[in-house]
CSV table of C-alpha atoms and ligand atoms in Angstrom, one decimal:
chain,number,residue,atom,x,y,z
A,583,MET,CA,-2.4,-5.3,31.5
A,584,GLU,CA,-5.3,-3.7,29.0
A,585,LEU,CA,-4.5,-0.1,27.4
A,586,SER,CA,-6.4,2.6,27.9
A,587,LEU,CA,-6.7,5.8,26.4
A,588,GLN,CA,-6.5,7.3,29.5
A,589,SER,CA,-3.7,5.4,30.8
A,590,VAL,CA,-1.5,6.4,27.0
A,591,ILE,CA,-1.7,9.1,27.0
A,592,GLY,CA,-3.2,10.5,30.3
A,593,ALA,CA,-6.3,12.0,32.3
A,594,ARG,CA,-5.8,14.9,32.2
A,595,ALA,CA,-4.0,16.0,28.5
A,596,LEU,CA,-6.7,13.9,27.2
A,597,GLY,CA,-9.2,16.9,28.8
A,598,GLU,CA,-7.1,19.6,27.7
A,599,PHE,CA,-8.5,18.3,24.1
A,600,GLU,CA,-11.1,18.4,24.3
A,601,ALA,CA,-11.5,21.5,26.5
A,602,PRO,CA,-14.1,23.2,23.7
A,603,ALA,CA,-11.9,26.6,24.0
A,604,PRO,CA,-12.3,28.8,20.7
A,605,VAL,CA,-9.2,28.1,19.5
A,606,ALA,CA,-9.0,24.4,19.2
A,607,ARG,CA,-5.4,22.9,20.6
A,608,GLY,CA,-3.7,19.9,19.0
A,609,LEU,CA,-3.0,16.0,19.8
A,610,PRO,CA,-0.6,15.6,23.1
A,611,ALA,CA,2.6,14.9,21.4
A,612,ALA,CA,2.2,11.0,22.8
A,613,ALA,CA,-0.3,10.4,20.4
A,614,TYR,CA,2.5,10.4,17.2
A,615,THR,CA,5.6,8.8,20.0
A,616,SER,CA,4.5,7.3,22.4
A,617,GLU,CA,4.9,2.6,21.2
A,618,ALA,CA,1.1,2.2,23.4
A,619,PHE,CA,-0.6,5.1,21.7
A,620,PHE,CA,0.4,3.1,18.6
A,621,ALA,CA,-0.2,-0.1,19.9
A,622,LEU,CA,-3.6,0.6,20.4
A,623,GLU,CA,-4.0,2.6,17.4
A,624,ASN,CA,-2.9,-1.5,15.7
A,625,GLU,CA,-5.9,-2.6,17.5
A,626,ARG,CA,-8.3,0.0,17.9
A,627,ILE,CA,-9.0,1.6,14.6
A,628,PHE,CA,-6.9,0.2,11.8
A,629,PRO,CA,-8.3,-3.9,12.5
A,630,ALA,CA,-12.1,-1.8,12.6
A,631,SER,CA,-11.5,0.3,9.7
A,632,TRP,CA,-10.7,-0.1,6.3
A,633,VAL,CA,-7.2,0.3,5.3
A,634,PHE,CA,-5.9,1.3,2.5
A,635,ALA,CA,-2.8,-1.4,1.3
A,636,GLY,CA,-2.9,-1.8,-2.0
A,637,PHE,CA,-3.2,-1.7,-6.1
A,638,VAL,CA,-4.9,-3.5,-8.3
A,639,HIS,CA,-2.2,-2.7,-11.4
A,640,GLU,CA,0.1,-5.0,-9.6
A,641,LEU,CA,-1.9,-8.0,-9.5
A,642,ALA,CA,-3.2,-7.8,-12.7
A,643,ARG,CA,-2.2,-11.8,-13.6
A,644,PRO,CA,-3.2,-14.8,-11.2
A,645,GLY,CA,-0.7,-16.0,-9.4
A,646,ASP,CA,0.4,-12.5,-8.6
A,647,ALA,CA,1.2,-11.5,-5.0
A,648,VAL,CA,1.6,-9.0,-2.8
A,649,PRO,CA,3.0,-8.9,1.0
A,650,VAL,CA,1.4,-6.6,3.3
A,651,THR,CA,1.0,-4.4,6.3
A,652,VAL,CA,-2.2,-3.8,7.8
A,653,ALA,CA,-2.7,-2.6,11.7
A,654,GLY,CA,0.7,-4.7,12.1
A,655,ARG,CA,0.4,-7.2,10.9
A,656,PRO,CA,1.1,-9.5,7.9
A,657,LEU,CA,-1.4,-9.5,5.2
A,658,LEU,CA,-1.1,-10.4,1.5
A,659,LEU,CA,-2.9,-9.9,-1.8
A,660,LEU,CA,-3.0,-11.9,-4.3
A,661,ARG,CA,-5.5,-12.6,-7.9
A,662,ASP,CA,-7.1,-16.1,-7.4
A,663,ALA,CA,-7.2,-18.5,-10.8
A,664,ALA,CA,-10.8,-16.8,-11.8
A,665,GLY,CA,-9.2,-13.4,-11.3
A,666,GLY,CA,-11.1,-11.8,-7.5
A,667,ILE,CA,-9.0,-10.8,-6.3
A,668,ARG,CA,-8.4,-11.9,-2.6
A,669,ALA,CA,-6.3,-11.0,0.9
A,670,PHE,CA,-5.3,-13.6,3.7
A,671,HIS,CA,-3.5,-13.9,6.5
A,672,ASN,CA,0.2,-14.7,5.3
A,673,VAL,CA,1.1,-16.4,7.7
A,674,CYS,CA,1.4,-20.7,7.5
A,675,ARG,CA,-0.7,-22.2,9.3
A,676,HIS,CA,2.0,-25.0,9.9
A,677,ARG,CA,4.2,-23.3,12.2
A,678,CYS,CA,3.2,-19.6,11.2
A,679,LEU,CA,5.6,-18.3,9.5
A,680,LYS,CA,5.3,-15.2,7.3
A,681,LEU,CA,4.9,-17.0,4.3
A,682,VAL,CA,5.1,-14.8,1.1
A,683,ASP,CA,8.3,-12.1,1.6
A,684,ARG,CA,8.2,-10.2,-1.7
A,685,PRO,CA,5.9,-9.2,-4.5
A,686,GLY,CA,5.8,-11.8,-7.3
A,687,ASN,CA,3.9,-14.0,-9.1
A,688,LEU,CA,3.5,-17.2,-7.7
A,689,GLY,CA,2.0,-19.2,-9.6
A,690,ARG,CA,-1.3,-22.3,-9.7
A,691,ALA,CA,-0.6,-22.3,-5.8
A,692,ILE,CA,1.7,-21.0,-2.3
A,693,ARG,CA,4.7,-23.4,-1.2
A,694,CYS,CA,5.7,-22.7,2.5
A,695,PRO,CA,10.0,-22.8,2.6
A,696,TYR,CA,9.6,-24.1,5.9
A,697,HIS,CA,7.9,-27.8,5.4
A,698,ALA,CA,7.0,-27.8,1.8
A,699,TRP,CA,2.6,-27.1,2.8
A,700,THR,CA,1.3,-25.8,-0.5
A,701,TYR,CA,-1.8,-23.8,-0.3
A,702,GLY,CA,-4.2,-23.0,-3.8
A,703,LEU,CA,-4.6,-19.2,-3.9
A,704,ASP,CA,-8.4,-19.7,-3.3
A,705,GLY,CA,-5.8,-20.4,0.7
A,706,GLY,CA,-7.1,-24.3,0.0
A,707,LEU,CA,-4.4,-26.2,2.3
A,708,ARG,CA,-3.6,-28.7,-0.6
A,709,ALA,CA,-0.8,-30.6,0.4
A,710,ALA,CA,1.2,-31.4,4.0
A,711,PRO,CA,3.5,-33.5,3.4
A,712,TYR,CA,4.7,-36.0,5.9
A,713,PHE,CA,2.7,-34.5,8.6
A,714,GLY,CA,2.0,-37.1,9.9
A,715,GLY,CA,4.7,-39.6,9.2
A,716,ARG,CA,7.2,-40.8,6.7
A,717,GLU,CA,5.0,-41.7,4.0
A,718,PRO,CA,4.5,-38.4,1.6
A,719,ARG,CA,0.5,-38.3,2.6
A,720,ALA,CA,0.5,-38.9,5.7
A,721,VAL,CA,-0.9,-36.6,8.6
A,722,PRO,CA,-2.0,-36.7,12.0
A,723,ALA,CA,-5.6,-39.1,12.9
A,724,GLY,CA,-8.2,-36.5,13.7
A,725,PHE,CA,-6.1,-33.5,11.0
A,726,ASP,CA,-8.3,-32.5,8.5
A,727,ARG,CA,-6.8,-30.0,6.2
A,728,ALA,CA,-9.8,-28.1,5.1
A,729,GLN,CA,-9.9,-26.8,9.1
A,730,HIS,CA,-5.9,-25.5,7.5
A,731,GLY,CA,-6.2,-23.5,4.9
A,732,LEU,CA,-4.6,-19.9,5.1
A,733,VAL,CA,-7.2,-17.2,7.4
A,734,PRO,CA,-9.3,-15.1,5.1
A,735,VAL,CA,-9.5,-11.3,5.4
A,736,ARG,CA,-12.4,-10.0,4.2
A,737,SER,CA,-11.4,-7.0,1.7
A,738,ALA,CA,-12.8,-4.9,-1.9
A,739,ALA,CA,-11.5,-3.7,-3.9
A,740,TRP,CA,-12.9,-0.1,-5.9
A,741,HIS,CA,-11.0,1.1,-9.2
A,742,ASP,CA,-7.3,0.9,-9.0
A,743,TRP,CA,-7.4,0.3,-5.2
A,744,VAL,CA,-7.3,-2.4,-2.7
A,745,PHE,CA,-9.1,-2.0,0.7
A,746,VAL,CA,-8.3,-4.7,3.5
A,747,ASN,CA,-10.7,-4.2,7.7
A,748,LEU,CA,-9.6,-7.0,9.6
A,749,ASP,CA,-12.1,-7.8,12.6
A,750,GLY,CA,-14.5,-7.8,9.4
A,751,ALA,CA,-17.1,-5.9,10.7
A,752,ALA,CA,-17.0,-2.1,9.7
A,753,PRO,CA,-19.3,-0.8,7.4
A,754,PRO,CA,-19.8,-2.5,4.0
A,755,PHE,CA,-17.4,-0.8,2.1
A,756,GLU,CA,-19.6,0.9,-0.3
A,757,GLU,CA,-21.1,3.4,2.6
A,758,PHE,CA,-17.7,3.7,3.5
A,759,ALA,CA,-17.0,5.5,0.5
A,760,ALA,CA,-19.7,7.1,0.0
A,761,PRO,CA,-18.9,10.7,1.0
A,762,LEU,CA,-15.3,10.4,-1.2
A,763,ARG,CA,-17.4,9.0,-4.4
A,764,LYS,CA,-19.8,12.0,-3.4
A,765,ARG,CA,-16.5,14.5,-3.9
A,766,LEU,CA,-15.8,12.5,-7.1
A,767,GLU,CA,-18.9,13.2,-8.7
A,768,GLY,CA,-19.1,13.8,-12.5
A,769,LEU,CA,-16.1,12.4,-13.0
A,770,ASP,CA,-15.2,8.9,-15.0
A,771,LEU,CA,-12.3,6.8,-12.8
A,772,SER,CA,-12.9,3.8,-15.4
A,773,ARG,CA,-10.6,6.0,-17.9
A,774,MET,CA,-7.6,6.4,-15.3
A,775,GLN,CA,-5.0,5.5,-16.5
A,776,HIS,CA,-1.7,4.7,-14.7
A,777,LEU,CA,1.0,6.5,-15.7
A,778,ALA,CA,3.9,6.6,-13.0
A,779,THR,CA,4.2,4.7,-9.1
A,780,ILE,CA,7.0,6.6,-6.8
A,781,ASP,CA,8.3,4.2,-4.0
A,782,PHE,CA,8.8,6.8,-1.3
A,783,GLY,CA,10.2,4.6,1.3
A,784,GLU,CA,10.7,5.7,5.0
A,785,VAL,CA,10.0,8.7,6.4
A,786,ALA,CA,11.1,9.5,10.1
A,787,ALA,CA,6.9,10.8,11.2
A,788,ASN,CA,4.5,9.5,12.0
A,789,TRP,CA,1.3,8.2,9.7
A,790,LYS,CA,-1.2,10.7,10.9
A,791,LEU,CA,0.8,13.9,10.5
A,792,LEU,CA,1.5,13.5,7.1
A,793,MET,CA,-2.6,12.5,6.6
A,794,GLU,CA,-3.2,15.9,9.1
A,795,ASN,CA,-0.1,17.8,6.5
A,796,PHE,CA,-2.4,16.7,3.1
A,797,ILE,CA,-5.6,17.7,4.5
A,798,GLU,CA,-4.9,20.9,5.6
A,799,PRO,CA,-4.1,23.5,3.2
A,800,TYR,CA,-3.0,26.6,5.3
A,801,HIS,CA,1.2,25.1,4.5
A,802,VAL,CA,0.8,25.3,0.3
A,803,GLN,CA,1.7,28.6,-0.6
A,804,PHE,CA,4.7,28.6,2.3
A,805,VAL,CA,6.3,25.3,2.1
A,806,HIS,CA,5.2,24.6,-2.0
A,807,SER,CA,6.6,28.2,-2.8
A,808,ARG,CA,8.6,26.7,-5.8
A,809,THR,CA,6.8,23.9,-6.6
A,810,THR,CA,3.1,25.0,-6.4
A,811,ASP,CA,1.4,28.3,-7.6
A,812,GLN,CA,-2.3,28.0,-5.9
A,813,PRO,CA,-2.9,31.0,-3.8
A,814,LEU,CA,-4.3,30.8,-0.1
A,815,ALA,CA,-7.4,32.7,-0.2
A,816,ASP,CA,-8.5,30.8,-2.9
A,817,HIS,CA,-8.1,27.3,-0.6
A,818,TYR,CA,-11.3,25.8,1.7
A,819,THR,CA,-10.7,22.5,3.6
A,820,VAL,CA,-13.1,19.4,3.5
A,821,ASN,CA,-14.7,19.2,7.1
A,822,GLU,CA,-16.7,16.0,6.8
A,823,ALA,CA,-15.8,13.3,9.3
A,824,GLY,CA,-16.6,10.7,6.7
A,825,CYS,CA,-14.1,12.6,3.2
A,826,LEU,CA,-11.6,14.8,5.0
A,827,GLY,CA,-9.0,17.9,3.1
A,828,CYS,CA,-9.2,20.5,0.9
A,829,ALA,CA,-9.7,22.0,-2.1
A,830,VAL,CA,-8.6,25.2,-4.2
A,831,ASP,CA,-10.3,26.6,-7.1
A,832,VAL,CA,-7.2,28.4,-8.7
A,833,SER,CA,-9.0,31.9,-9.1
A,834,ARG,CA,-6.4,33.5,-12.0
A,835,GLU,CA,-6.8,32.4,-15.0
A,836,ALA,CA,-2.7,32.5,-15.7
A,837,ARG,CA,-1.5,29.6,-14.6
A,838,LYS,CA,2.2,29.0,-14.1
A,839,PRO,CA,4.1,25.7,-16.1
A,840,ASP,CA,5.5,23.1,-13.4
A,841,VAL,CA,4.3,24.1,-10.9
A,842,LEU,CA,1.7,22.2,-9.6
A,843,SER,CA,-1.6,25.3,-10.6
A,844,GLU,CA,-4.2,23.2,-11.5
A,845,ASP,CA,-7.4,23.6,-8.9
A,846,SER,CA,-7.4,20.6,-7.1
A,847,ARG,CA,-9.6,18.4,-4.4
A,848,PHE,CA,-6.9,17.2,-1.4
A,849,LEU,CA,-9.4,14.1,-0.1
A,850,THR,CA,-9.7,11.5,2.0
A,851,LEU,CA,-11.0,8.1,4.0
A,852,PHE,CA,-9.6,7.9,8.0
A,853,PRO,CA,-7.9,6.2,8.2
A,854,ASN,CA,-5.2,5.8,5.5
A,855,PHE,CA,-6.3,6.4,2.1
A,856,VAL,CA,-5.8,10.2,0.6
A,857,LEU,CA,-6.7,10.7,-3.0
A,858,GLY,CA,-5.7,14.7,-4.7
A,859,LEU,CA,-7.4,15.0,-7.8
A,860,TYR,CA,-5.8,17.7,-9.7
A,861,LEU,CA,-8.2,18.5,-12.6
A,862,PRO,CA,-9.4,18.0,-15.3
A,863,ASP,CA,-7.6,14.9,-15.3
A,864,GLN,CA,-4.3,13.7,-12.8
A,865,VAL,CA,-4.9,11.4,-9.6
A,866,GLY,CA,-2.7,10.7,-7.5
A,867,VAL,CA,-3.0,8.4,-4.4
A,868,HIS,CA,-0.8,7.7,-1.6
A,869,LEU,CA,-0.5,4.6,0.0
A,870,ASP,CA,0.4,5.7,3.7
A,871,THR,CA,1.9,2.1,5.9
A,872,PRO,CA,2.5,3.1,9.6
A,873,LEU,CA,6.0,1.4,10.9
A,874,ALA,CA,5.9,2.8,13.8
A,875,PRO,CA,5.3,5.2,16.1
A,876,GLY,CA,8.3,7.9,14.2
A,877,ARG,CA,7.6,5.3,10.5
A,878,THR,CA,5.6,5.6,7.9
A,879,LEU,CA,6.6,4.2,4.4
A,880,GLN,CA,4.5,5.8,1.7
A,881,ARG,CA,4.2,5.9,-2.2
A,882,ARG,CA,1.8,7.6,-4.6
A,883,ALA,CA,0.2,5.9,-7.4
A,884,ILE,CA,0.4,9.0,-10.5
A,885,TYR,CA,-2.9,8.3,-12.7
A,886,SER,CA,-4.6,10.5,-16.2
A,887,LEU,CA,-8.0,10.1,-16.7
A,888,ASP,CA,-6.2,11.4,-20.5
A,889,PRO,CA,-7.3,8.4,-22.8
A,890,ALA,CA,-3.2,9.5,-24.9
A,891,PRO,CA,-0.9,7.3,-23.8
A,892,ASP,CA,1.2,9.1,-21.9
A,893,PRO,CA,0.7,12.4,-23.6
A,894,ASN,CA,3.8,14.3,-23.5
A,895,GLY,CA,6.1,12.5,-22.0
A,896,ARG,CA,3.9,13.4,-18.8
A,897,ALA,CA,4.0,9.9,-16.7
A,898,LYS,CA,7.8,11.7,-16.5
A,899,ARG,CA,7.4,15.3,-15.7
A,900,LEU,CA,4.9,14.8,-12.9
A,901,ALA,CA,6.6,11.6,-11.0
A,902,VAL,CA,9.4,15.1,-11.0
A,903,LEU,CA,7.0,18.0,-9.8
A,904,TRP,CA,5.3,15.4,-7.0
A,905,ARG,CA,8.9,14.3,-5.9
A,906,GLU,CA,10.3,17.1,-5.1
A,907,VAL,CA,6.7,18.8,-3.9
A,908,HIS,CA,6.6,14.9,-1.1
A,909,ARG,CA,10.1,16.2,-1.1
A,910,GLU,CA,9.2,19.6,0.6
A,911,ASP,CA,5.9,17.9,2.8
A,912,HIS,CA,8.1,15.0,4.2
A,913,ALA,CA,10.9,18.2,5.7
A,914,ILE,CA,8.2,19.0,7.1
A,915,CYS,CA,6.7,16.4,8.7
A,916,GLU,CA,9.6,14.6,9.6
A,917,ARG,CA,9.9,18.4,11.9
A,918,LEU,CA,7.0,17.8,13.5
A,919,GLN,CA,8.0,15.0,14.1
A,920,GLN,CA,11.1,15.9,15.0
A,921,GLY,CA,9.1,18.8,17.8
A,922,ARG,CA,7.4,16.2,19.6
A,923,ALA,CA,10.0,15.1,21.7
A,924,SER,CA,9.8,18.9,23.3
A,925,ASP,CA,7.6,19.1,26.2
A,926,VAL,CA,6.6,21.9,24.9
A,927,ALA,CA,4.4,19.9,22.1
A,928,ALA,CA,2.8,17.7,25.1
A,929,GLY,CA,0.0,20.4,25.3
A,930,GLY,CA,-0.4,20.1,21.7
A,931,GLY,CA,0.3,23.3,19.6
A,932,ILE,CA,-3.1,25.1,18.4
A,933,LEU,CA,-4.5,24.6,15.0
A,934,SER,CA,-6.9,27.1,12.8
A,935,PRO,CA,-10.3,27.7,12.7
A,936,VAL,CA,-10.2,28.2,9.3
A,937,TRP,CA,-7.6,26.5,7.6
A,938,GLU,CA,-6.5,22.9,10.0
A,939,ASP,CA,-9.9,22.5,11.1
A,940,SER,CA,-10.3,19.4,9.1
A,941,VAL,CA,-7.3,18.7,11.2
A,942,ARG,CA,-9.6,19.0,14.2
A,943,THR,CA,-11.6,16.6,13.2
A,944,PHE,CA,-9.6,13.6,11.9
A,945,GLN,CA,-7.6,14.3,15.1
A,946,ASN,CA,-10.9,13.9,16.9
A,947,LEU,CA,-12.1,10.4,15.0
A,948,VAL,CA,-8.3,8.7,16.3
A,949,ILE,CA,-10.1,9.9,19.5
A,950,GLU,CA,-13.1,8.6,19.3
A,951,ARG,CA,-12.3,5.3,18.1
A,952,LEU,CA,-9.3,4.4,20.7
A,953,ARG,CA,-11.7,4.3,23.8
B,119,FES,S1,6.7,-23.7,8.1
B,119,FES,FE1,5.1,-23.3,6.8
B,119,FES,S2,5.1,-25.6,6.1
B,119,FES,FE2,6.0,-25.7,8.7
B,120,FE2,FE1,2.3,19.8,1.2
C-alpha cells in the first residue's frame, strides 16, 4: 500500500495542525515517533532535496572515501583521480553488497570484497573476474561492462561541505544555497580553516527536534545559562523558508570569558544543513544524519576565520565549550522525544508566535514536502 501523509498522521491531526490560530500548534507526535512517517520522509523529503552529507576536508587526497547514509540509503563520497568530488550509490552492481563500509583511502580502485568486481574512482566497472566462466576475463554473452558501473548521485561541494541530491531533480545548488549565502555576505569563508570535529554519536531524538531546537532562541537563556551569555531580548528569529534560523546581537559591551557571548547567527538550509556563525571569526557546522524516528547521528565541525593557525589553543577551548552546549541541547531534545510518547503530545504542543515562528515555518515545509 502506498503511504500517504493523511494515512500516517490522520486527517484530524493534520487538520488541527493546519487550522489558522493566533497561537499555532506544533506537529503531532507521530511526526517524530512513527516509522511510517520516517519512511515517508525518506521517500519524499530527503531524495528530492539537497542533503548535507559530508566534509570536503575528509576527502583530501584522491582515493579518500567516506560512506554515508542519506534518506536511509548507503552512499559513497570520494575524491577521484582528477581531484573532483563524486557521490555514488555505495552498492556493488553484482549482488548489491554495500561496497565501502568505513572511511579511508581506496587507492586507485574500489574492489568489492565478495567476488572482486573492481571499479575505478570514476565509478566505471574495470573488472568482473570469472563472471562468465573459468577465465579471469570471461564475461557472459551480451554483458556490457559500461552498463554496470557504480550508479552516480548528483552532488555539489560548497566550501567544506558536500551535498547530494538523490533524485537529481532539485533546483540548481546555487539557487538552493543563495538565501544562506546572502546572509553570510561580507564574510570571506574561503579563509575558513578546520579546527576540530566532535563526534557525538547517536542522539535519542528525531532529526526534526534537533533542527527545531537550533532555529529557536527561546531556550538559550534557560538551557544554556552556564555556557552562554546572550539575553533573550537581544535575539530575533530568521523566518525565511529558504533559510530558517535565529540570531543575536548582544547589546552590552562586557563579555564573559569562556562562555558563548558573541553576536551569533544560527542558520539552516532545509532539510539538514546547520551553520552557526559566532562573530567575528568562528563557524560551526552540524552534520545530522537521521537513522530512525528516534535516533539521529550528530557531528560538529568547528572552523576559524582567523588566519593564525589555532590561536591560543583555540581548537581545544572551543571543543570543550561546544561539547557542553550540545550536551545541554541533546538532553532537552531527548526529553522532547520522550514526551512524544504521551497522548498529550498528539496535539503537538503550541509555539510562541514571536520566538518559534521559524519552527512553525520549518514544520510547514515538512508537511508541504510530504504531500
Ligand atoms: S557482490 Fe560485489 S562482486 Fe559480487
Ligand atoms: Fe541550544
